[in-house]
Structure formats: C-alpha cells, structure tokens
Amino acid sequence: MHDLVIRGARVVTGTDVAQMDIGILDGRIATLGEGLVGAEVVEAAGLIAMPGGIDSHVHISQPSGPGIEMADDFASASAAAACGGNTTILPFCLPEEGQSLRAAMAVYLAKAEGQCHVDFGVHLIVHRTDAQTLGQDLPALLEAGHTSFKVFMTYKGLALSDRQILDVMAVAERHGAMVMVHAENEDAIEFLRDRAESSGQIAPLYHANTRPVAVEREAVHRAITLAEIARVPLTIVHVSNGEALDEIRRARARGAQVFAETCPQYLTLTAADLDRSGFEGAKYVCSPPPRDEAEQRACWAGIERGDFELYSSDHCPFRFADPAGKDAPGARASFRNIPNGIPGIETRLPILFSEGVGKGRISLQRFAQITATNHARLYGLAARKGSIRVGADADIVLWDPNLCRPIRQADLHHGADYTPWEGFEVTGWPVATFLRGHAIMRDGELTGRAPAGRLQQRATPDTLL
Ligand code: DUC
Ligand code: ZN
Ligand code: ZN
C-alpha cells in the first residue's frame, strides 16, 4: 500500500521511457510497476512523468548594488519554480560589503526559512581571496555541504584576477568542490564600453555590442586553462555562442574536465531584442547577451550533440517599470547602468520542452538529463534527486505534451513585472508538480500547501557523467 500512486503516465526514468505506475511512500519512490495500490491515486494516462526540474542557476534576493533590488524573494521565486515544473533550485549567496562568507550564508538561509516551496541548495559566490575567506569560511562551508561556488571574471567588485581564481580553485581541489565561472573578459568589456559611450552609443543594444562573442570566448579559454593548471573540474555557466562552445569541446578533447551550461535566452532570443523601441530593450539586458540566429543554431547543435550537460534559467529578475530595477538611475543615460539579468525560472522548462522535445531536437530522456539528472550529479544531489527511480525523493512533474498556450506575464508567479517571452507559443506544459510526494502545483497554480522546501546538504560533485 502506497501513500500515493501516479497511475499510467509515460515515465521517463534514467534508462527508459515506459508506461507504468509510480508508487510513493513516505515521500520517496517505493515502487515502479503495474497495478499499484495507494491511499490516493492520481490518474495520469496521456501525461508524461519527468523527474522534477532542478534549476541550478538562479538568483534570488541577491544584493545588487545601492538602490537596486531583485524582484524575487524565496517565496515568489520558488512559487514560480514549482509552477514551471521544478522541485529543486540552487540560488547564490553573495556577501554584502564587509560581510564574511559564513555570516552571509547564515543571513541567506534565514531568508529561505519557511518561505521556499521547493527544495534548495545554495552555491557560494567567492569574490574575495583574503585569508579568512580562503582559509576558514570557504573550507567550512564546503565541508558543511555547500559544495559548489561561482567566481566572476567580469563586474567590478566581483571579478577576480587569474591568480585569485587559481587560489580559489586550490581550495576547491582540496575539498572536492565544483567551481562555476562567469567567463567574460572585464578589461575588454570596459574598453569597448568606454569607446561606445564616448561616441554616444548609450542605448540598451550597446550592452550586447560591448560584450561580443570574443570577450566570452577568450575568458572561457582562460578559465579552462586555469582549471587545468589547478586540476579541478569546472562548469562554464551560461554559454551563449558557438565559439565559446568550441573552446570547451577542444578542452575536452585534450582531457580537461569541463562542463557546460546554456540557458533559454541563448536558444530563443537575439541581440535584436535589445534594440526594441523605446526602453523596451532593457528587458533583455543580461550577460552574456543574447547573440544572433547563427549562434542560436550553434547552441542548439550543442544541445543536440550532448555538449551541454546543463540547461538552466539564470533567473535574475528585475522589475522593468521600477527605479529599483531596469529603470535604475542613469539607465536611460547609459546601458552601463541597467541591472543585468532576466526572469526565467518558470518558463525554462516549457521553452525547452516545446522547442526541443516538441520539435524533435532532443529525446525525453535527454530533456530529463539536462534539466534535472546532470544538475543533481554535478552539484551533489544525486543520492536523492534528479531521476525517477526506487529510493529517490518523489520529486515528479506531470507534463501534458499537447497543452498549447502562449507564455503570458499574467499567468506567471515571479515578482518581475514582465517576461522576455511574452506571447511565445509553447506546446507542452507541466500540469502537476510533486515535491517529496506532495502536490505543490496543479494546473499551473500552487495547491496552497505551506512552503515545505528543505535545504539540501550536498555531496561532492559526481563528475563521471
Ligand atoms: N550573470 C549571471 O550569472 N546572472 C545574472 C547576471 C550575470 O551577469
Ligand atoms: Zn554570470
Ligand atoms: Zn547567473
């Protein structure tokens, strides 16, 4: 007897896609089979059962500079995550000015307490390399189960030098952590930005023009080289173009342990979106910027070939009509002052389902791998999460592959006041999300269950994908 049986869905497991029942007991998958009996039964014939999405790259309540505020807290971001078919999220903890990494983590976890509708882990952002950070805070946090961190090669105040990156990687090497890198060459961007501004090129479009493919390609090459020298695995987040991906492919061919992530914006948006009339282009300002159709095709080819292990949202929400968001002081006078980032936590999976599975580019199993399974393995969650198998947490999403409706801001649950994909036609939507066996979303809305998301203590990365 199970607590819950999900009956008759096509179930995407690590090895197969087959029609079966899923029997759930005490929040875990107890049985996969036929004719299962449960206290509650959800009829799911005609639906697809996927592992709950793991969005391993999201920004929530992250300090964003004076007067600037992210549009989501844990409650709204996780509501949007659940409604978009996710059961686990991994946001980033960034210390405030003068705050230690450990103090920042304590404050950040308090923000999540009792607020999060899905399970969560927390990556660190390491932007200082003083003795306390590298000698005490970072090792303690890695040992406490926060087994991944991000370094930046761009943004004043965040960017590390090559030497600093090596010093941080050395800590990762000692503790078996995953290093994630935002790879763009800050000096090159600064040079291009100064030149654009001095010739009056201040509109949102110039955000894209001053962060061309070359600044990303160069930084990707350098980041991988540093990781090879430090002998650590590396994840390149938000890869936006074919040249950067070529660097990754070349590095792998010589044996480097490098993993690659891309995001919906690089598959569906272009720099032309930043050139929309008025100030509308600001809605699309993110880094790296969306490129052109040729680079979109290169990213799709990477998805199809299996070059990308990870497909994440890089959800980084700012309100549009808000001086604490995209309309920040000075934003209309220069693209430099527009907060970087776009919302996408709720639309990530439907976009890939529709454009990837629906259009025959990838299989259901590949979808599960790059939206859940690989995230669990690379970020130390695989003991419980990322696949539908006996013993795993019953984090399951039911998809209706034929449900057809456009993305509309009015239907979303994030705190932003727009979606970059307004009107984008999607076929295939998640219609139910179960977190550890409890329904948290049905038919696109929260079920009303109190937020029960739990912090996940994570293992060291499993890099043998
Ligand atoms: N990088 C991110 O990873 N997210 C948002 C902004 C950025 O530059
Ligand atoms: Zn980044
Ligand atoms: Zn990000």
Short mmCIF file of C-alpha atoms and ligand atoms in Angstrom, two decimals:
data_model
loop_
_atom_site.label_atom_id
_atom_site.label_comp_id
_atom_site.label_asym_id
_atom_site.label_seq_id
_atom_site.Cartn_x
_atom_site.Cartn_y
_atom_site.Cartn_z
CA MET A 1 0.00 0.00 0.00
CA HIS A 2 1.38 3.39 -1.01
CA ASP A 3 0.51 6.87 0.19
CA LEU A 4 0.14 7.94 -3.42
CA VAL A 5 0.12 6.23 -6.78
CA ILE A 6 0.59 8.15 -10.01
CA ARG A 7 -1.10 5.84 -12.46
CA GLY A 8 -0.40 5.21 -16.09
CA ALA A 9 1.89 8.06 -17.11
CA ARG A 10 4.72 7.58 -19.58
CA VAL A 11 7.56 7.64 -17.09
CA VAL A 12 10.98 8.98 -18.02
CA THR A 13 13.49 7.01 -15.94
CA GLY A 14 17.27 7.01 -16.23
CA THR A 15 17.10 4.10 -18.63
CA ASP A 16 13.68 4.02 -20.26
CA VAL A 17 10.51 5.78 -21.24
CA ALA A 18 7.65 3.41 -20.42
CA GLN A 19 4.08 3.46 -19.24
CA MET A 20 3.88 2.43 -15.59
CA ASP A 21 2.61 3.38 -12.15
CA ILE A 22 4.74 5.21 -9.62
CA GLY A 23 4.15 4.16 -6.02
CA ILE A 24 5.13 6.70 -3.37
CA LEU A 25 5.62 6.01 0.33
CA ASP A 26 6.92 8.46 2.94
CA GLY A 27 7.95 10.97 0.30
CA ARG A 28 10.05 8.56 -1.70
CA ILE A 29 9.52 6.45 -4.78
CA ALA A 30 8.85 2.98 -3.38
CA THR A 31 7.73 1.05 -6.45
CA LEU A 32 7.71 1.34 -10.22
CA GLY A 33 5.34 -1.14 -11.77
CA GLU A 34 1.81 -2.02 -12.79
CA GLY A 35 -1.45 -2.23 -10.87
CA LEU A 36 -0.09 -0.42 -7.81
CA VAL A 37 -2.40 0.38 -4.93
CA GLY A 38 -2.38 3.63 -2.98
CA ALA A 39 -4.41 5.59 -0.45
CA GLU A 40 -4.56 8.30 -3.10
CA VAL A 41 -4.39 7.77 -6.84
CA VAL A 42 -3.63 10.37 -9.50
CA GLU A 43 -4.76 9.25 -12.94
CA ALA A 44 -2.05 10.29 -15.38
CA ALA A 45 -2.79 8.42 -18.62
CA GLY A 46 -1.74 10.61 -21.55
CA LEU A 47 0.72 12.55 -19.41
CA ILE A 48 4.49 12.27 -19.14
CA ALA A 49 6.14 11.85 -15.73
CA MET A 50 9.52 13.55 -15.54
CA PRO A 51 11.96 14.00 -12.69
CA GLY A 52 11.24 17.36 -11.07
CA GLY A 53 13.28 20.07 -12.71
CA ILE A 54 16.42 21.21 -10.93
CA ASP A 55 17.28 24.77 -11.79
CA SER A 56 20.87 25.02 -10.65
CA HIS A 57 21.42 28.61 -11.67
CA VAL A 58 19.04 31.17 -10.20
CA HIS A 59 19.45 34.46 -8.37
CA ILE A 60 17.12 35.27 -5.51
CA SER A 61 17.32 38.23 -3.13
CA GLN A 62 20.92 38.79 -4.16
CA PRO A 63 22.50 42.13 -3.20
CA SER A 64 22.59 44.10 -6.47
CA GLY A 65 24.07 47.48 -5.64
CA PRO A 66 22.77 50.64 -3.99
CA GLY A 67 19.09 51.23 -4.63
CA ILE A 68 18.70 48.13 -6.80
CA GLU A 69 16.54 45.25 -5.70
CA MET A 70 15.84 41.86 -7.17
CA ALA A 71 12.21 41.23 -7.96
CA ASP A 72 12.02 37.87 -6.22
CA ASP A 73 12.38 36.61 -2.70
CA PHE A 74 12.37 32.90 -1.88
CA ALA A 75 8.59 32.78 -1.70
CA SER A 76 7.89 34.22 -5.15
CA ALA A 77 10.85 32.63 -6.94
CA SER A 78 10.04 29.19 -5.58
CA ALA A 79 6.34 29.55 -6.37
CA ALA A 80 7.33 30.34 -9.95
CA ALA A 81 9.79 27.43 -9.92
CA ALA A 82 7.12 24.97 -8.79
CA CYS A 83 4.61 26.23 -11.35
CA GLY A 84 7.27 25.82 -14.04
CA GLY A 85 7.89 22.16 -13.18
CA ASN A 86 10.82 22.44 -10.78
CA THR A 87 11.31 20.77 -7.42
CA THR A 88 14.81 21.98 -6.53
CA ILE A 89 16.58 25.29 -7.05
CA LEU A 90 20.11 26.44 -6.39
CA PRO A 91 20.47 30.20 -5.87
CA PHE A 92 23.66 32.02 -4.97
CA CYS A 93 24.80 33.52 -1.68
CA LEU A 94 26.73 36.76 -2.22
CA PRO A 95 28.16 38.50 0.84
CA GLU A 96 27.33 42.17 1.40
CA GLU A 97 30.18 44.66 1.65
CA GLY A 98 32.40 43.68 4.58
CA GLN A 99 30.37 40.58 5.43
CA SER A 100 32.12 37.24 5.81
CA LEU A 101 31.07 34.33 3.64
CA ARG A 102 29.83 32.41 6.67
CA ALA A 103 27.84 35.34 8.03
CA ALA A 104 26.34 35.87 4.58
CA MET A 105 25.29 32.23 4.41
CA ALA A 106 23.58 32.42 7.80
CA VAL A 107 21.63 35.52 6.74
CA TYR A 108 20.76 33.99 3.37
CA LEU A 109 19.48 30.74 4.85
CA ALA A 110 17.32 32.74 7.25
CA LYS A 111 15.69 34.40 4.23
CA ALA A 112 14.70 30.98 2.90
CA GLU A 113 13.39 29.66 6.22
CA GLY A 114 9.75 28.70 5.86
CA GLN A 115 9.46 30.55 2.55
CA CYS A 116 10.57 28.10 -0.11
CA HIS A 117 8.04 25.96 -1.97
CA VAL A 118 10.72 23.67 -3.42
CA ASP A 119 13.86 22.06 -2.05
CA PHE A 120 17.01 24.09 -2.40
CA GLY A 121 20.76 24.21 -2.13
CA VAL A 122 22.93 27.29 -2.07
CA HIS A 123 26.03 28.00 -4.18
CA LEU A 124 28.53 30.49 -2.83
CA ILE A 125 29.91 33.44 -4.74
CA VAL A 126 33.59 33.96 -3.95
CA HIS A 127 34.70 37.49 -4.75
CA ARG A 128 37.46 37.93 -2.16
CA THR A 129 40.56 35.89 -1.52
CA ASP A 130 41.63 37.11 1.92
CA ALA A 131 42.96 34.64 4.47
CA GLN A 132 39.68 34.28 6.33
CA THR A 133 37.69 33.59 3.17
CA LEU A 134 40.05 31.03 1.67
CA GLY A 135 41.48 29.62 4.88
CA GLN A 136 38.37 29.38 7.05
CA ASP A 137 35.00 30.40 5.64
CA LEU A 138 35.10 28.66 2.28
CA PRO A 139 36.51 25.37 3.61
CA ALA A 140 33.94 25.34 6.45
CA LEU A 141 31.04 25.97 4.08
CA LEU A 142 32.22 23.38 1.57
CA GLU A 143 32.52 20.82 4.37
CA ALA A 144 29.04 21.77 5.61
CA GLY A 145 27.55 20.62 2.31
CA HIS A 146 27.55 23.77 0.18
CA THR A 147 29.79 22.05 -2.34
CA SER A 148 29.92 24.50 -5.24
CA PHE A 149 30.80 28.12 -5.78
CA LYS A 150 30.94 30.66 -8.55
CA VAL A 151 33.71 33.06 -9.50
CA PHE A 152 33.38 36.00 -11.83
CA MET A 153 35.80 37.23 -14.49
CA THR A 154 33.71 40.35 -15.07
CA TYR A 155 31.98 43.05 -12.98
CA LYS A 156 33.98 45.47 -10.88
CA GLY A 157 33.90 44.38 -7.28
CA LEU A 158 33.17 40.78 -8.19
CA ALA A 159 35.80 39.90 -10.80
CA LEU A 160 38.87 38.00 -9.62
CA SER A 161 42.30 38.13 -11.23
CA ASP A 162 43.76 34.97 -12.73
CA ARG A 163 45.95 34.49 -9.66
CA GLN A 164 42.96 34.87 -7.37
CA ILE A 165 40.97 32.36 -9.40
CA LEU A 166 43.84 29.87 -9.07
CA ASP A 167 43.98 30.43 -5.31
CA VAL A 168 40.24 29.79 -5.02
CA MET A 169 40.47 26.74 -7.27
CA ALA A 170 43.13 25.35 -4.97
CA VAL A 171 40.56 25.34 -2.15
CA ALA A 172 38.09 23.55 -4.42
CA GLU A 173 40.74 20.99 -5.24
CA ARG A 174 41.35 20.26 -1.56
CA HIS A 175 37.65 19.88 -0.75
CA GLY A 176 36.33 18.31 -3.95
CA ALA A 177 34.08 21.26 -4.80
CA MET A 178 32.65 22.32 -8.14
CA VAL A 179 33.89 25.66 -9.47
CA MET A 180 31.47 27.58 -11.66
CA VAL A 181 32.70 30.51 -13.69
CA HIS A 182 31.11 33.53 -15.31
CA ALA A 183 33.53 33.88 -18.22
CA GLU A 184 33.74 37.33 -19.82
CA ASN A 185 36.89 39.48 -20.06
CA GLU A 186 36.28 42.53 -17.87
CA ASP A 187 39.09 44.70 -19.29
CA ALA A 188 37.95 44.12 -22.86
CA ILE A 189 34.36 44.99 -21.93
CA GLU A 190 35.48 48.13 -20.14
CA PHE A 191 37.48 49.21 -23.18
CA LEU A 192 34.54 48.67 -25.52
CA ARG A 193 32.10 50.28 -23.13
CA ASP A 194 34.17 53.45 -22.76
CA ARG A 195 34.53 53.66 -26.52
CA ALA A 196 30.80 53.20 -27.11
CA GLU A 197 29.80 55.77 -24.52
CA SER A 198 32.25 58.35 -25.82
CA SER A 199 30.64 58.11 -29.24
CA GLY A 200 27.13 58.44 -27.84
CA GLN A 201 26.19 54.78 -28.08
CA ILE A 202 24.20 54.54 -24.89
CA ALA A 203 21.02 52.58 -25.75
CA PRO A 204 20.39 49.05 -24.39
CA LEU A 205 21.57 47.47 -27.65
CA TYR A 206 25.12 48.60 -26.89
CA HIS A 207 25.15 46.32 -23.90
CA ALA A 208 25.27 43.48 -26.43
CA ASN A 209 27.74 45.19 -28.76
CA THR A 210 30.22 45.83 -25.95
CA ARG A 211 30.15 42.21 -24.76
CA PRO A 212 30.85 40.46 -28.09
CA VAL A 213 31.49 36.75 -28.56
CA ALA A 214 35.27 37.33 -28.38
CA VAL A 215 35.18 38.52 -24.76
CA GLU A 216 33.39 35.34 -23.77
CA ARG A 217 35.46 33.02 -25.97
CA GLU A 218 38.73 34.38 -24.54
CA ALA A 219 37.55 34.12 -20.95
CA VAL A 220 36.22 30.59 -21.44
CA HIS A 221 39.60 29.53 -22.80
CA ARG A 222 41.40 31.20 -19.89
CA ALA A 223 39.08 29.80 -17.23
CA ILE A 224 39.53 26.27 -18.56
CA THR A 225 43.29 26.73 -18.70
CA LEU A 226 43.34 27.88 -15.08
CA ALA A 227 41.22 24.88 -14.06
CA GLU A 228 43.59 22.54 -15.89
CA ILE A 229 46.52 24.11 -14.04
CA ALA A 230 44.74 23.85 -10.67
CA ARG A 231 43.46 20.37 -11.55
CA VAL A 232 39.82 20.99 -10.76
CA PRO A 233 36.62 20.26 -12.64
CA LEU A 234 34.95 23.40 -13.95
CA THR A 235 31.46 24.36 -15.02
CA ILE A 236 31.17 27.18 -17.52
CA VAL A 237 27.80 28.74 -16.84
CA HIS A 238 25.58 30.50 -19.37
CA VAL A 239 27.46 29.67 -22.58
CA SER A 240 25.93 31.83 -25.28
CA ASN A 241 27.67 31.00 -28.55
CA GLY A 242 29.44 28.51 -30.75
CA GLU A 243 32.98 29.86 -30.37
CA ALA A 244 32.88 29.53 -26.59
CA LEU A 245 31.45 26.04 -27.02
CA ASP A 246 34.27 25.19 -29.44
CA GLU A 247 36.78 26.12 -26.72
CA ILE A 248 35.01 23.72 -24.39
CA ARG A 249 34.99 20.93 -26.99
CA ARG A 250 38.69 21.42 -27.68
CA ALA A 251 39.48 21.34 -23.98
CA ARG A 252 37.53 18.13 -23.52
CA ALA A 253 39.37 16.58 -26.45
CA ARG A 254 42.63 17.10 -24.56
CA GLY A 255 41.14 15.62 -21.40
CA ALA A 256 40.01 18.67 -19.41
CA GLN A 257 37.09 18.08 -17.03
CA VAL A 258 34.84 20.88 -18.11
CA PHE A 259 31.06 21.04 -18.05
CA ALA A 260 28.87 23.45 -19.94
CA GLU A 261 25.57 25.14 -19.21
CA THR A 262 23.33 27.07 -21.55
CA CYS A 263 20.05 28.88 -20.96
CA PRO A 264 16.79 29.58 -22.83
CA GLN A 265 17.85 33.12 -23.74
CA TYR A 266 20.68 31.79 -25.92
CA LEU A 267 18.34 29.44 -27.75
CA THR A 268 15.42 31.79 -28.39
CA LEU A 269 16.40 35.48 -28.05
CA THR A 270 18.83 37.63 -30.04
CA ALA A 271 20.60 40.97 -29.64
CA ALA A 272 17.85 42.44 -31.81
CA ASP A 273 15.61 42.12 -28.75
CA LEU A 274 17.84 44.65 -27.01
CA ASP A 275 17.12 47.00 -29.90
CA ARG A 276 13.37 47.08 -29.29
CA SER A 277 11.85 50.53 -29.41
CA GLY A 278 11.92 52.96 -26.52
CA PHE A 279 13.50 51.49 -23.43
CA GLU A 280 11.97 48.03 -24.07
CA GLY A 281 15.39 46.62 -24.92
CA ALA A 282 16.34 46.91 -21.25
CA LYS A 283 14.04 43.96 -20.57
CA TYR A 284 16.56 41.76 -22.40
CA VAL A 285 19.79 43.05 -20.85
CA CYS A 286 21.67 40.10 -19.40
CA SER A 287 25.22 38.85 -19.54
CA PRO A 288 26.41 37.28 -21.69
CA PRO A 289 23.90 38.95 -24.01
CA PRO A 290 21.70 37.05 -26.46
CA ARG A 291 23.57 36.81 -29.79
CA ASP A 292 22.22 36.18 -33.30
CA GLU A 293 20.44 33.37 -35.09
CA ALA A 294 23.69 31.68 -36.15
CA GLU A 295 24.80 31.48 -32.51
CA GLN A 296 21.36 30.22 -31.51
CA ARG A 297 21.82 27.42 -34.02
CA ALA A 298 25.28 26.70 -32.60
CA CYS A 299 23.79 26.42 -29.09
CA TRP A 300 21.01 24.16 -30.33
CA ALA A 301 23.60 21.99 -32.07
CA GLY A 302 25.42 21.76 -28.74
CA ILE A 303 22.22 20.64 -27.02
CA GLU A 304 21.53 18.08 -29.74
CA ARG A 305 25.07 16.67 -29.71
CA GLY A 306 25.14 16.47 -25.93
CA ASP A 307 27.81 19.15 -25.46
CA PHE A 308 25.72 20.89 -22.80
CA GLU A 309 25.30 18.90 -19.60
CA LEU A 310 23.18 21.63 -18.05
CA TYR A 311 20.29 23.77 -19.16
CA SER A 312 19.41 26.38 -16.50
CA SER A 313 17.41 29.58 -16.41
CA ASP A 314 19.94 32.04 -14.94
CA HIS A 315 16.80 33.59 -13.48
CA CYS A 316 17.93 37.04 -12.36
CA PRO A 317 14.76 39.10 -12.08
CA PHE A 318 14.43 42.87 -12.02
CA ARG A 319 11.21 44.78 -12.43
CA PHE A 320 11.02 46.82 -15.63
CA ALA A 321 8.97 49.86 -14.60
CA ASP A 322 10.89 50.40 -11.41
CA PRO A 323 13.81 52.64 -10.41
CA ALA A 324 14.98 49.75 -8.22
CA GLY A 325 15.04 47.59 -11.38
CA LYS A 326 15.67 48.09 -15.07
CA ASP A 327 14.76 51.78 -14.87
CA ALA A 328 17.58 52.45 -12.39
CA PRO A 329 19.02 55.94 -12.06
CA GLY A 330 21.21 56.54 -15.11
CA ALA A 331 19.92 53.50 -17.01
CA ARG A 332 18.44 55.63 -19.80
CA ALA A 333 21.65 57.66 -19.98
CA SER A 334 23.77 54.54 -20.49
CA PHE A 335 23.25 50.81 -20.88
CA ARG A 336 26.05 50.52 -18.29
CA ASN A 337 23.59 51.32 -15.53
CA ILE A 338 20.89 48.82 -16.46
CA PRO A 339 20.82 45.93 -13.97
CA ASN A 340 21.92 42.72 -15.68
CA GLY A 341 19.59 39.79 -15.73
CA ILE A 342 16.24 38.48 -16.90
CA PRO A 343 13.49 36.41 -15.26
CA GLY A 344 13.01 32.84 -16.50
CA ILE A 345 12.60 30.33 -13.69
CA GLU A 346 9.01 29.45 -14.65
CA THR A 347 9.49 29.40 -18.42
CA ARG A 348 12.81 27.50 -18.67
CA LEU A 349 11.31 24.02 -18.91
CA PRO A 350 8.27 24.74 -21.10
CA ILE A 351 10.52 26.51 -23.63
CA LEU A 352 12.86 23.52 -23.91
CA PHE A 353 10.02 21.02 -23.92
CA SER A 354 8.29 22.83 -26.75
CA GLU A 355 11.31 23.84 -28.83
CA GLY A 356 13.45 20.81 -28.00
CA VAL A 357 11.26 17.75 -27.44
CA GLY A 358 8.24 19.01 -29.37
CA LYS A 359 10.29 19.94 -32.43
CA GLY A 360 12.17 16.64 -32.43
CA ARG A 361 15.57 18.06 -31.49
CA ILE A 362 16.02 16.04 -28.29
CA SER A 363 14.51 12.98 -26.67
CA LEU A 364 12.53 12.95 -23.45
CA GLN A 365 15.49 11.32 -21.75
CA ARG A 366 17.91 13.97 -22.91
CA PHE A 367 15.43 16.55 -21.63
CA ALA A 368 15.45 14.88 -18.21
CA GLN A 369 19.24 14.73 -18.17
CA ILE A 370 19.91 18.37 -18.95
CA THR A 371 17.08 19.74 -16.83
CA ALA A 372 17.45 17.52 -13.75
CA THR A 373 19.71 14.47 -13.69
CA ASN A 374 23.00 16.14 -14.55
CA HIS A 375 22.29 19.05 -12.18
CA ALA A 376 21.83 16.54 -9.37
CA ARG A 377 25.07 14.76 -10.18
CA LEU A 378 27.30 17.78 -10.73
CA TYR A 379 26.00 19.57 -7.63
CA GLY A 380 25.98 16.66 -5.22
CA LEU A 381 22.24 15.93 -5.03
CA ALA A 382 22.14 12.62 -6.88
CA ALA A 383 21.60 10.42 -3.82
CA ARG A 384 18.03 11.73 -3.59
CA LYS A 385 17.24 13.85 -6.62
CA GLY A 386 17.34 14.13 -10.39
CA SER A 387 15.79 10.90 -11.58
CA ILE A 388 12.73 8.73 -11.20
CA ARG A 389 13.98 5.58 -9.51
CA VAL A 390 13.14 3.50 -6.47
CA GLY A 391 14.57 5.11 -3.35
CA ALA A 392 14.76 8.64 -4.72
CA ASP A 393 12.69 11.52 -3.39
CA ALA A 394 9.30 11.55 -5.10
CA ASP A 395 10.04 14.80 -6.94
CA ILE A 396 7.91 14.28 -10.01
CA VAL A 397 6.35 16.52 -12.61
CA LEU A 398 3.48 15.54 -14.88
CA TRP A 399 3.59 17.10 -18.33
CA ASP A 400 0.77 17.42 -20.81
CA PRO A 401 2.64 17.24 -24.11
CA ASN A 402 -0.32 18.56 -26.07
CA LEU A 403 -1.30 21.55 -23.97
CA CYS A 404 -0.80 24.55 -26.15
CA ARG A 405 -0.76 28.14 -24.89
CA PRO A 406 1.47 31.17 -25.15
CA ILE A 407 3.68 32.42 -22.33
CA ARG A 408 1.97 35.38 -20.68
CA GLN A 409 3.18 37.53 -17.82
CA ALA A 410 -0.36 37.44 -16.44
CA ASP A 411 -0.03 33.67 -15.86
CA LEU A 412 3.38 33.72 -14.16
CA HIS A 413 4.22 33.75 -10.47
CA HIS A 414 7.57 35.53 -10.30
CA GLY A 415 7.97 39.01 -8.85
CA ALA A 416 9.06 40.62 -12.11
CA ASP A 417 6.53 42.73 -13.99
CA TYR A 418 7.33 41.25 -17.40
CA THR A 419 8.57 38.15 -19.17
CA PRO A 420 11.02 38.34 -22.07
CA TRP A 421 8.93 35.62 -23.73
CA GLU A 422 5.55 37.40 -23.76
CA GLY A 423 3.45 35.75 -26.49
CA PHE A 424 5.93 32.92 -27.14
CA GLU A 425 3.90 29.89 -28.22
CA VAL A 426 4.52 26.75 -26.19
CA THR A 427 3.20 23.25 -26.74
CA GLY A 428 3.72 21.06 -23.68
CA TRP A 429 3.29 22.38 -20.15
CA PRO A 430 3.78 20.93 -16.69
CA VAL A 431 0.35 20.30 -15.15
CA ALA A 432 1.31 18.91 -11.74
CA THR A 433 4.40 19.14 -9.54
CA PHE A 434 5.01 16.78 -6.62
CA LEU A 435 7.66 17.59 -4.02
CA ARG A 436 8.58 14.51 -1.98
CA GLY A 437 5.19 13.05 -2.86
CA HIS A 438 3.07 16.10 -2.09
CA ALA A 439 1.30 18.02 -4.84
CA ILE A 440 2.54 21.60 -4.76
CA MET A 441 1.24 22.67 -8.19
CA ARG A 442 -1.82 21.63 -10.17
CA ASP A 443 -2.93 23.10 -13.50
CA GLY A 444 -0.40 25.89 -13.35
CA GLU A 445 -1.26 27.12 -9.85
CA LEU A 446 0.10 26.38 -6.37
CA THR A 447 -2.05 23.93 -4.45
CA GLY A 448 -1.96 26.06 -1.31
CA ARG A 449 0.32 23.76 0.65
CA ALA A 450 2.51 25.74 3.04
CA PRO A 451 6.09 26.17 1.79
CA ALA A 452 7.92 22.98 2.78
CA GLY A 453 11.15 23.24 0.79
CA ARG A 454 14.18 21.93 2.62
CA LEU A 455 17.81 22.92 2.46
CA GLN A 456 19.77 20.07 0.89
CA GLN A 457 23.09 19.09 2.30
CA ARG A 458 25.06 18.28 -0.82
CA ALA A 459 27.75 15.72 -1.53
CA THR A 460 30.87 16.42 -3.56
CA PRO A 461 30.24 16.56 -7.32
CA ASP A 462 29.86 13.39 -9.33
CA THR A 463 31.78 14.33 -12.44
CA LEU A 464 31.58 10.95 -14.15
CA LEU A 465 28.52 11.75 -16.24
N1 DUC B 1 25.49 36.57 -14.54
C1 DUC B 1 24.68 35.69 -14.09
O1 DUC B 1 25.06 34.54 -13.94
N2 DUC B 1 23.45 36.02 -13.78
C2 DUC B 1 22.94 37.28 -13.94
C3 DUC B 1 23.85 38.30 -14.36
C4 DUC B 1 25.16 37.80 -14.73
O2 DUC B 1 25.98 38.53 -15.20
ZN ZN B 2 27.02 35.05 -14.63
ZN ZN B 3 23.51 33.93 -13.11
#
